[in-house]
Amino acid sequence: MASFSTCDSKTIFFFFGLTAACLSLCSVGSVAELQRFQHSPKADGSLSFLVVGDWGRRGLYNQSQVALQMGLIGEKADIDLVISTGDNFYEDGLTGVDDPAFNESFSNIYTAPSLNKQWYNVLGNHDYRGDAEAQLSPVLRKIDSRWLCLRSFIVNAEIVDFFFVDTTPFVDDYFTNPKNHTYDWRGVTPREDYLSNLLKDVDSALKDSSAKWKIVVGHHTIKSAGHHGVTQELVTQLLPILKANNIDFYVNGHDHCLEHISDTHSEINFFTSGGGSKAWRGDIKRWSPEELKLYYDGQGFMSIEMTKASADIAFYDVFGNVLHKWSLSKYLRSATDRTFSYA
């Protein structure tokens, strides 16, 4: 399990529960710093982890096969943690903390010893269609201690700071055109205050970060050639903050594919890891070849191995084949990439 540097697991559990209770009593309009967690890297200072998104289907749509390959790659890479980019439980989130889907889609699926590490999770739009607060509850951490999910939070891992951002409330359509869906907006309304404070908190936290690497994680896309494409609300409201604070990577799910897109107007690289289960074959939009390094319309996941000086990214399909490799030198800002095809 991940080690939190400030106190033991019982204290963390008590603090997590107390903080969640306090937050639920506070007005959403009040300004508060994002909650922070410490995650220790390896003894040599390096950190490796997997990223998967859009997965929770009780093992169906190749979720179990993706989980199997995650376990194998996780063992080879000696991973320290796992990141989920949201849409953790389909189709409509959890019904409550006692929903059997939590075990059937999470605990009973990701059983490999290498995946017995801390999981850091954000909410996706499908999670908001159920009891969103159930996924935030410390009760789930008591059921499976790997689980940690908040709306927005920070993980400090010495060489890298992760900024997890709750992107669903940014999307206008969920409020103005929800169709037949019901969203759980408890803790989010009044929406304008929630988003204003969140953007201020993210900007402040990024400015205060002294880590070598800055990675922002959200469910929704900013740059994507997939089905959902660009999330304009994030381009308008969040992306300027990310550019101003010189983040390295934005990592998301939402589109059920694997993608790597660079940005000709900044040094940010955009990674989509939304292939945890059901994928959308042949659903791709036109995109500049100069920016689109990888688009794979199948299931899979990605890995990232980092030191102070470099980051190595790899994308894997459902069979464990390497689809794309890319490396970045932090000091030289030079990048190399290789993309693989399989018959």
PDB file of N, CA and C in Angstrom, residues 3-8 11-12 15 36-38 40:
ATOM      1  N   SER A   3       2.361   4.671   1.207  1.00  0.00           N
ATOM      2  CA  SER A   3       2.635   5.168   2.554  1.00  0.00           C
ATOM      3  C   SER A   3       2.434   6.664   2.582  1.00  0.00           C
ATOM      4  N   PHE A   4       1.620   7.125   3.508  1.00  0.00           N
ATOM      5  CA  PHE A   4       1.402   8.551   3.693  1.00  0.00           C
ATOM      6  C   PHE A   4       2.392   8.996   4.766  1.00  0.00           C
ATOM      7  N   SER A   5       3.121  10.043   4.479  1.00  0.00           N
ATOM      8  CA  SER A   5       4.289  10.367   5.290  1.00  0.00           C
ATOM      9  C   SER A   5       3.956  10.996   6.628  1.00  0.00           C
ATOM     10  N   THR A   6       2.750  11.503   6.813  1.00  0.00           N
ATOM     11  CA  THR A   6       2.493  12.299   8.007  1.00  0.00           C
ATOM     12  C   THR A   6       1.907  11.514   9.164  1.00  0.00           C
ATOM     13  N   CYS A   7       1.246  10.359   8.876  1.00  0.00           N
ATOM     14  CA  CYS A   7       0.633   9.626   9.966  1.00  0.00           C
ATOM     15  C   CYS A   7       0.280   8.230   9.505  1.00  0.00           C
ATOM     16  N   ASP A   8      -0.115   7.353  10.444  1.00  0.00           N
ATOM     17  CA  ASP A   8      -0.413   5.986  10.087  1.00  0.00           C
ATOM     18  C   ASP A   8      -1.790   5.871   9.448  1.00  0.00           C
ATOM     19  N   THR A  11      -4.945   6.889  11.423  1.00  0.00           N
ATOM     20  CA  THR A  11      -5.085   8.337  11.536  1.00  0.00           C
ATOM     21  C   THR A  11      -5.565   8.935  10.224  1.00  0.00           C
ATOM     22  N   ILE A  12      -5.021   8.401   9.101  1.00  0.00           N
ATOM     23  CA  ILE A  12      -5.454   8.879   7.789  1.00  0.00           C
ATOM     24  C   ILE A  12      -6.937   8.633   7.604  1.00  0.00           C
ATOM     25  N   PHE A  15      -8.856  11.088   9.696  1.00  0.00           N
ATOM     26  CA  PHE A  15      -8.747  12.435   9.137  1.00  0.00           C
ATOM     27  C   PHE A  15      -9.580  12.570   7.871  1.00  0.00           C
ATOM     28  N   ARG A  36      -4.650  17.717   0.489  1.00  0.00           N
ATOM     29  CA  ARG A  36      -3.385  17.176   0.009  1.00  0.00           C
ATOM     30  C   ARG A  36      -3.096  15.827   0.649  1.00  0.00           C
ATOM     31  N   PHE A  37      -2.488  14.934  -0.147  1.00  0.00           N
ATOM     32  CA  PHE A  37      -2.015  13.651   0.336  1.00  0.00           C
ATOM     33  C   PHE A  37      -0.559  13.496  -0.074  1.00  0.00           C
ATOM     34  N   GLN A  38       0.202  12.815   0.762  1.00  0.00           N
ATOM     35  CA  GLN A  38       1.606  12.556   0.475  1.00  0.00           C
ATOM     36  C   GLN A  38       1.759  11.112   0.018  1.00  0.00           C
ATOM     37  N   SER A  40       4.923   8.552  -1.017  1.00  0.00           N
ATOM     38  CA  SER A  40       6.376   8.420  -1.078  1.00  0.00           C
ATOM     39  C   SER A  40       6.808   7.723  -2.360  1.00  0.00           C
TER      40      SER A  40
END
